[in-house]
């Protein structure tokens, strides 16, 4: 039984760790990459996900020096704060979704239950990340998207009739679908629209059930606890400042639990998630380099818990490139904005200026 001041609802937990799994794919498949597949994989990755064909990025017009369309500029070029930039067309963008099979949503009067025989729930995409592979700078950037971000979401009713676009928490978009490819593609479209039409080339939806198995395959993860996590019923008694090695279910709960009586507790949990991602990614890469069997095991574990439109050729290209790319805490970003209490749930409103700066920083290059 929880203390009176602490409330935990499983359906409101988020994942936050799933971006790491795609990183591990890069490391694992690198050991089995074939040069013959590499060129084909690159070509396929530069094809945007279904539903985004013909889409183009449109920066905000806020009267601060941004020129989106100017006949005197080459295509894809903009003027931002008196400097010229061009869109990085070689950038590869992957949407990673964290799916919890225990999640049950009530959206528009309907309840999305777990799909029989599947790890997908058809409910919320509780964690959303954009992975950006930049072949020019040889780095990987990650953008964390607050699950409560208020965004334009395509809505369907119980009978599958399209109701139009409503402003809702972006995590709900995944629920308006079958819990599989359909839900993923709709989530891709919503995230692209949130980021002013950015191209998204692939997606990966991963079940958080993989966390304990992945964690233990590399011997656990050592880190310094960022805040008190005291839940006896989950055998969690961690205190801020403790140095611990997370094993099994403890790793699962470290990235999942949050005190919902604290306002904006999701932001506190996201800090733990970023910390864990960085630590696990580093150790996974190190362990895989020392023993090929670890890399193979990690890939086999991940494969059981993921649905994606990436194929072997795409994996091979990503692995051969990203294994040598830079990725650490300095390459992790999140949207600036304000959290407000809605009628029932917290709502996050991104700052337009901050989003514009992020788009320019990560998707454009100075001419």
Coordinates of C-alpha atoms in Angstrom, one line a residue:
X1 CA 0.0 0.0 0.0
X2 CA 1.3 3.4 -0.9
X3 CA 1.6 6.3 1.6
X4 CA -1.4 8.7 1.5
X5 CA 0.7 11.4 -0.1
X6 CA 1.7 9.2 -3.1
X7 CA -0.5 8.0 -5.9
X8 CA 0.6 5.7 -8.6
X9 CA -1.6 4.8 -11.6
X10 CA 0.0 2.4 -14.1
X11 CA -1.9 3.8 -17.0
X12 CA -0.2 7.2 -16.5
X13 CA 3.3 5.9 -16.4
X14 CA 5.6 6.7 -19.4
X15 CA 8.5 4.9 -20.9
X16 CA 11.2 7.4 -21.7
X17 CA 13.9 4.7 -22.3
X18 CA 13.0 3.6 -25.8
X19 CA 15.2 5.9 -27.8
X20 CA 18.1 3.9 -26.4
X21 CA 16.8 0.7 -28.1
X22 CA 17.2 2.2 -31.5
X23 CA 20.7 3.3 -30.5
X24 CA 21.5 -0.3 -29.5
X25 CA 20.3 -1.5 -32.9
X26 CA 22.9 0.7 -34.5
X27 CA 25.6 -0.9 -32.4
X28 CA 24.4 -4.4 -32.8
X29 CA 23.8 -4.5 -36.5
X30 CA 27.2 -2.9 -37.2
X31 CA 28.9 -6.1 -36.4
X32 CA 26.9 -7.9 -39.1
X33 CA 26.7 -5.1 -41.7
X34 CA 27.4 -5.8 -45.4
X35 CA 28.6 -3.1 -47.7
X36 CA 26.3 -4.4 -50.4
X37 CA 23.3 -3.5 -48.2
X38 CA 24.6 -0.1 -47.2
X39 CA 23.9 1.9 -50.3
X40 CA 20.4 0.4 -50.6
X41 CA 19.7 1.2 -47.0
X42 CA 20.7 4.9 -47.4
X43 CA 18.4 5.2 -50.4
X44 CA 15.4 3.7 -48.5
X45 CA 16.0 5.9 -45.4
X46 CA 15.7 9.0 -47.5
X47 CA 12.2 8.1 -48.3
X48 CA 9.8 9.6 -45.8
X49 CA 7.3 7.6 -43.9
X50 CA 3.9 6.9 -45.4
X51 CA 1.5 9.8 -45.3
X52 CA 4.2 12.5 -45.4
X53 CA 4.9 12.4 -49.1
X54 CA 5.0 15.9 -50.5
X55 CA 5.1 17.5 -47.1
X56 CA 7.5 20.4 -46.6
X57 CA 8.8 22.2 -43.5
X58 CA 7.3 25.7 -42.8
X59 CA 9.0 27.8 -40.2
X60 CA 6.9 30.2 -38.1
X61 CA 6.5 33.7 -39.5
X62 CA 6.9 35.8 -36.4
X63 CA 8.3 38.9 -37.9
X64 CA 11.8 38.4 -36.4
X65 CA 13.8 38.0 -39.5
X66 CA 12.5 34.7 -40.8
X67 CA 11.9 34.5 -44.5
X68 CA 10.2 31.2 -45.5
X69 CA 9.6 32.0 -49.1
X70 CA 11.8 34.4 -51.0
X71 CA 12.3 34.2 -54.8
X72 CA 15.8 35.5 -54.3
X73 CA 16.8 32.5 -52.1
X74 CA 17.5 29.0 -53.4
X75 CA 14.9 26.4 -52.5
X76 CA 15.3 25.2 -48.9
X77 CA 17.1 28.4 -47.8
X78 CA 15.8 30.8 -45.2
X79 CA 16.9 34.0 -43.5
X80 CA 16.8 33.7 -39.8
X81 CA 17.8 36.6 -37.5
X82 CA 19.7 38.2 -40.5
X83 CA 21.6 35.0 -41.4
X84 CA 21.1 32.6 -44.2
X85 CA 20.5 28.9 -43.5
X86 CA 19.7 25.9 -45.7
X87 CA 17.8 22.8 -44.8
X88 CA 20.0 19.7 -44.2
X89 CA 18.5 17.3 -46.7
X90 CA 20.9 14.5 -45.7
X91 CA 19.5 14.5 -42.1
X92 CA 17.8 11.2 -41.2
X93 CA 14.9 11.5 -38.7
X94 CA 13.4 8.6 -36.8
X95 CA 10.4 8.7 -34.5
X96 CA 10.7 6.4 -31.5
X97 CA 7.6 5.6 -29.5
X98 CA 7.4 4.1 -26.1
X99 CA 4.4 1.8 -25.8
X100 CA 3.1 0.3 -22.5
X101 CA 0.8 -2.7 -23.0
X102 CA -0.8 -1.9 -19.7
X103 CA -1.9 1.5 -20.9
X104 CA -5.7 1.9 -21.3
X105 CA -7.1 5.1 -22.7
X106 CA -10.5 6.5 -22.7
X107 CA -10.7 8.8 -25.7
X108 CA -13.8 10.3 -27.1
X109 CA -15.9 7.8 -25.1
X110 CA -14.0 4.7 -26.2
X111 CA -11.6 2.5 -24.3
X112 CA -8.6 1.1 -26.0
X113 CA -7.6 -2.3 -24.4
X114 CA -4.5 -4.4 -25.0
X115 CA -4.5 -6.2 -28.3
X116 CA -4.6 -10.0 -27.8
X117 CA -1.3 -11.6 -28.6
X118 CA 0.5 -8.3 -29.0
X119 CA 2.6 -6.1 -26.8
X120 CA 0.9 -3.0 -28.2
X121 CA -2.1 -1.5 -26.4
X122 CA -3.6 0.8 -29.0
X123 CA -3.4 3.4 -26.3
X124 CA -1.1 6.3 -25.6
X125 CA 2.4 6.6 -27.0
X126 CA 3.7 7.3 -23.5
X127 CA 7.2 8.3 -24.7
X128 CA 8.0 10.2 -27.9
X129 CA 11.5 10.9 -29.2
X130 CA 13.0 12.2 -32.4
X131 CA 16.4 10.8 -33.3
X132 CA 18.3 12.9 -35.8
X133 CA 21.3 11.3 -37.5
X134 CA 23.5 14.1 -39.1
X135 CA 26.1 12.7 -41.5
X136 CA 27.6 16.1 -41.9
X137 CA 28.5 16.6 -38.2
X138 CA 28.7 12.9 -37.5
X139 CA 26.5 13.1 -34.5
X140 CA 23.1 11.8 -33.2
X141 CA 20.7 14.3 -31.6
X142 CA 17.6 13.4 -29.6
X143 CA 14.6 15.5 -29.1
X144 CA 12.3 14.6 -26.2
X145 CA 8.7 15.4 -26.8
X146 CA 6.6 15.9 -23.6
X147 CA 3.7 13.4 -23.8
X148 CA 1.3 16.2 -22.6
X149 CA 2.2 18.5 -25.5
X150 CA -1.0 20.1 -26.8
X151 CA -1.0 19.5 -30.6
X152 CA -3.3 19.0 -33.5
X153 CA -4.4 15.3 -33.4
X154 CA -6.5 13.4 -36.0
X155 CA -9.5 11.9 -34.3
X156 CA -11.7 8.9 -35.2
X157 CA -14.8 7.7 -33.4
X158 CA -15.6 4.1 -32.2
X159 CA -16.9 3.1 -35.7
X160 CA -13.8 4.3 -37.4
X161 CA -15.4 7.5 -38.8
X162 CA -13.0 10.4 -39.1
X163 CA -14.1 13.3 -36.9
X164 CA -11.4 15.9 -37.8
X165 CA -8.5 17.5 -36.1
X166 CA -8.7 18.4 -32.4
X167 CA -6.2 19.9 -30.0
X168 CA -5.2 17.2 -27.5
X169 CA -2.2 15.7 -25.7
X170 CA 0.0 14.4 -28.5
X171 CA 0.4 11.0 -26.8
X172 CA -3.3 10.3 -27.5
X173 CA -2.8 10.2 -31.3
X174 CA -1.5 6.6 -31.1
X175 CA -4.8 5.5 -29.6
X176 CA -6.8 6.5 -32.6
X177 CA -5.8 3.4 -34.5
X178 CA -5.2 -0.4 -34.4
X179 CA -2.3 -0.3 -32.0
X180 CA 0.1 -1.4 -34.9
X181 CA 1.2 0.2 -38.1
X182 CA -1.9 2.3 -38.4
X183 CA -1.4 3.9 -35.0
X184 CA 2.3 4.4 -35.7
X185 CA 1.7 6.2 -39.0
X186 CA -0.9 8.5 -37.5
X187 CA 1.6 9.3 -34.7
X188 CA 4.3 10.1 -37.2
X189 CA 1.9 12.5 -39.0
X190 CA 1.0 14.3 -35.8
X191 CA 4.6 14.7 -34.7
X192 CA 5.7 16.0 -38.1
X193 CA 2.8 18.5 -38.0
X194 CA 3.9 19.6 -34.5
X195 CA 7.4 20.3 -35.9
X196 CA 6.1 22.4 -38.8
X197 CA 6.1 19.6 -41.4
X198 CA 9.6 18.1 -40.8
X199 CA 10.3 14.9 -42.8
X200 CA 10.3 11.7 -40.7
X201 CA 11.9 8.8 -42.5
X202 CA 11.1 5.9 -40.2
X203 CA 9.5 4.9 -36.9
X204 CA 10.1 2.4 -34.1
X205 CA 7.5 1.5 -31.4
X206 CA 9.0 -0.3 -28.5
X207 CA 7.4 -2.0 -25.5
X208 CA 8.8 -1.0 -22.2
X209 CA 8.6 -4.7 -21.1
X210 CA 12.0 -5.0 -22.7
X211 CA 13.7 -2.8 -20.1
X212 CA 14.7 -5.5 -17.5
X213 CA 15.9 -7.9 -20.1
X214 CA 17.9 -5.3 -22.0
X215 CA 19.3 -3.9 -18.8
X216 CA 20.5 -7.2 -17.4
X217 CA 22.0 -8.3 -20.7
X218 CA 24.8 -5.8 -20.1
X219 CA 25.2 -6.4 -16.4
X220 CA 23.0 -3.6 -15.2
X221 CA 23.5 0.2 -15.2
X222 CA 25.3 2.2 -12.5
X223 CA 24.1 5.7 -11.8
X224 CA 23.5 8.4 -9.1
X225 CA 19.9 8.6 -8.1
X226 CA 18.4 12.0 -9.0
X227 CA 15.4 12.0 -6.6
X228 CA 13.8 9.9 -3.9
X229 CA 12.0 6.8 -5.3
X230 CA 10.5 5.1 -2.3
X231 CA 7.8 2.5 -3.2
X232 CA 7.9 -0.6 -0.9
X233 CA 5.4 -2.5 -3.0
X234 CA 7.8 -2.3 -5.9
X235 CA 10.9 -3.0 -3.8
X236 CA 12.1 0.5 -4.5
X237 CA 13.9 2.4 -1.8
X238 CA 16.3 4.7 -3.6
X239 CA 17.4 8.1 -2.2
X240 CA 18.7 11.1 -4.0
X241 CA 22.5 11.0 -4.2
X242 CA 22.7 7.2 -3.8
X243 CA 25.0 5.4 -6.3
X244 CA 23.3 2.2 -7.3
X245 CA 23.6 -0.5 -10.0
X246 CA 20.1 -1.0 -11.4
X247 CA 19.1 -4.6 -12.2
X248 CA 15.9 -6.2 -13.5
X249 CA 12.7 -4.7 -12.4
X250 CA 14.5 -1.8 -10.5
X251 CA 15.6 -0.4 -13.9
X252 CA 12.0 -0.7 -15.1
X253 CA 10.6 1.2 -12.2
X254 CA 13.4 3.8 -12.1
X255 CA 12.3 5.1 -15.5
X256 CA 8.6 4.6 -14.9
X257 CA 7.5 5.7 -11.5
X258 CA 6.5 9.2 -10.6
X259 CA 4.7 11.0 -7.8
X260 CA 1.6 12.3 -9.4
X261 CA 0.9 14.6 -6.4
X262 CA 3.8 16.8 -7.5
X263 CA 2.9 19.3 -10.2
X264 CA 4.8 18.6 -13.5
X265 CA 6.2 15.3 -12.1
X266 CA 6.7 14.2 -15.7
X267 CA 9.6 16.6 -16.1
X268 CA 11.3 15.2 -13.0
X269 CA 10.9 11.7 -14.4
X270 CA 12.2 12.8 -17.8
X271 CA 15.5 13.8 -16.2
X272 CA 15.9 10.3 -14.8
X273 CA 15.1 8.9 -18.2
X274 CA 17.7 11.0 -20.0
X275 CA 20.2 10.0 -17.4
X276 CA 19.4 6.3 -17.8
X277 CA 19.5 6.5 -21.6
X278 CA 22.9 8.0 -21.6
X279 CA 24.3 5.5 -19.1
X280 CA 22.8 2.4 -20.8
X281 CA 23.7 3.5 -24.3
X282 CA 27.3 3.9 -23.3
X283 CA 27.6 0.6 -21.5
X284 CA 25.8 -1.3 -24.3
X285 CA 28.2 0.0 -26.9
X286 CA 31.2 -0.8 -24.7
X287 CA 29.9 -4.3 -23.9
X288 CA 29.1 -5.0 -27.6
X289 CA 32.5 -4.0 -28.7
X290 CA 34.2 -6.4 -26.2
X291 CA 32.0 -9.4 -27.0
X292 CA 30.0 -9.9 -30.2
X293 CA 27.7 -12.3 -28.3
X294 CA 26.4 -9.4 -26.3
X295 CA 25.5 -7.4 -29.4
X296 CA 23.7 -10.4 -30.9
X297 CA 21.7 -10.9 -27.7
X298 CA 20.7 -7.3 -27.5
X299 CA 19.4 -7.4 -31.0
X300 CA 17.4 -10.6 -30.4
X301 CA 15.9 -9.1 -27.2
X302 CA 14.9 -5.8 -29.0
X303 CA 13.4 -7.6 -31.9
X304 CA 10.8 -9.3 -29.7
X305 CA 9.5 -6.0 -28.4
X306 CA 9.5 -3.7 -31.4
X307 CA 7.4 -2.8 -34.4
X308 CA 9.0 -0.7 -37.0
X309 CA 9.2 0.1 -40.7
X310 CA 13.0 -0.2 -40.7
X311 CA 14.2 -3.2 -42.7
X312 CA 17.6 -5.0 -42.7
X313 CA 19.0 -2.7 -45.3
X314 CA 18.1 0.3 -43.4
X315 CA 19.4 -1.2 -40.1
X316 CA 22.7 -1.9 -41.9
X317 CA 23.2 1.6 -43.1
X318 CA 22.3 3.1 -39.7
X319 CA 24.7 0.7 -38.0
X320 CA 27.6 1.4 -40.3
X321 CA 27.1 5.1 -39.9
X322 CA 25.9 5.7 -36.3
X323 CA 28.3 3.4 -34.5
X324 CA 30.9 6.1 -34.9
X325 CA 28.6 9.0 -34.4
X326 CA 28.8 11.2 -31.2
X327 CA 26.0 10.8 -28.7
X328 CA 25.9 12.0 -25.1
X329 CA 23.9 14.2 -22.8
X330 CA 24.9 17.3 -24.8
X331 CA 23.0 15.9 -27.8
X332 CA 19.7 15.6 -25.9
X333 CA 17.1 18.4 -26.3
X334 CA 13.6 19.0 -25.2
X335 CA 11.0 21.6 -26.2
X336 CA 10.7 24.7 -24.1
X337 CA 7.3 25.6 -22.9
X338 CA 4.8 25.9 -20.1
X339 CA 2.9 23.3 -18.1
X340 CA -0.7 24.1 -17.1
X341 CA -3.3 22.1 -15.3
X342 CA -6.2 21.3 -17.7
X343 CA -9.7 20.2 -16.7
X344 CA -8.4 16.7 -15.9
X345 CA -4.8 16.4 -16.9
X346 CA -1.7 18.4 -17.2
X347 CA -1.2 20.2 -20.5
X348 CA 2.2 21.3 -22.0
X349 CA 2.2 24.3 -24.4
X350 CA 5.5 24.6 -26.4
X351 CA 7.1 28.0 -26.8
X352 CA 7.1 29.0 -30.5
X353 CA 10.3 31.0 -30.2
X354 CA 12.1 28.1 -28.6
X355 CA 10.7 25.6 -31.2
X356 CA 11.9 27.9 -34.0
X357 CA 15.4 28.1 -32.6
X358 CA 15.5 24.3 -32.2
X359 CA 14.3 23.7 -35.8
X360 CA 17.0 26.0 -37.1
X361 CA 19.7 24.6 -34.8
X362 CA 19.1 20.9 -35.6
X363 CA 17.5 20.8 -39.1
X364 CA 19.3 23.7 -40.8
X365 CA 22.9 24.6 -41.5
X366 CA 24.4 28.1 -41.8
X367 CA 25.3 28.9 -45.4

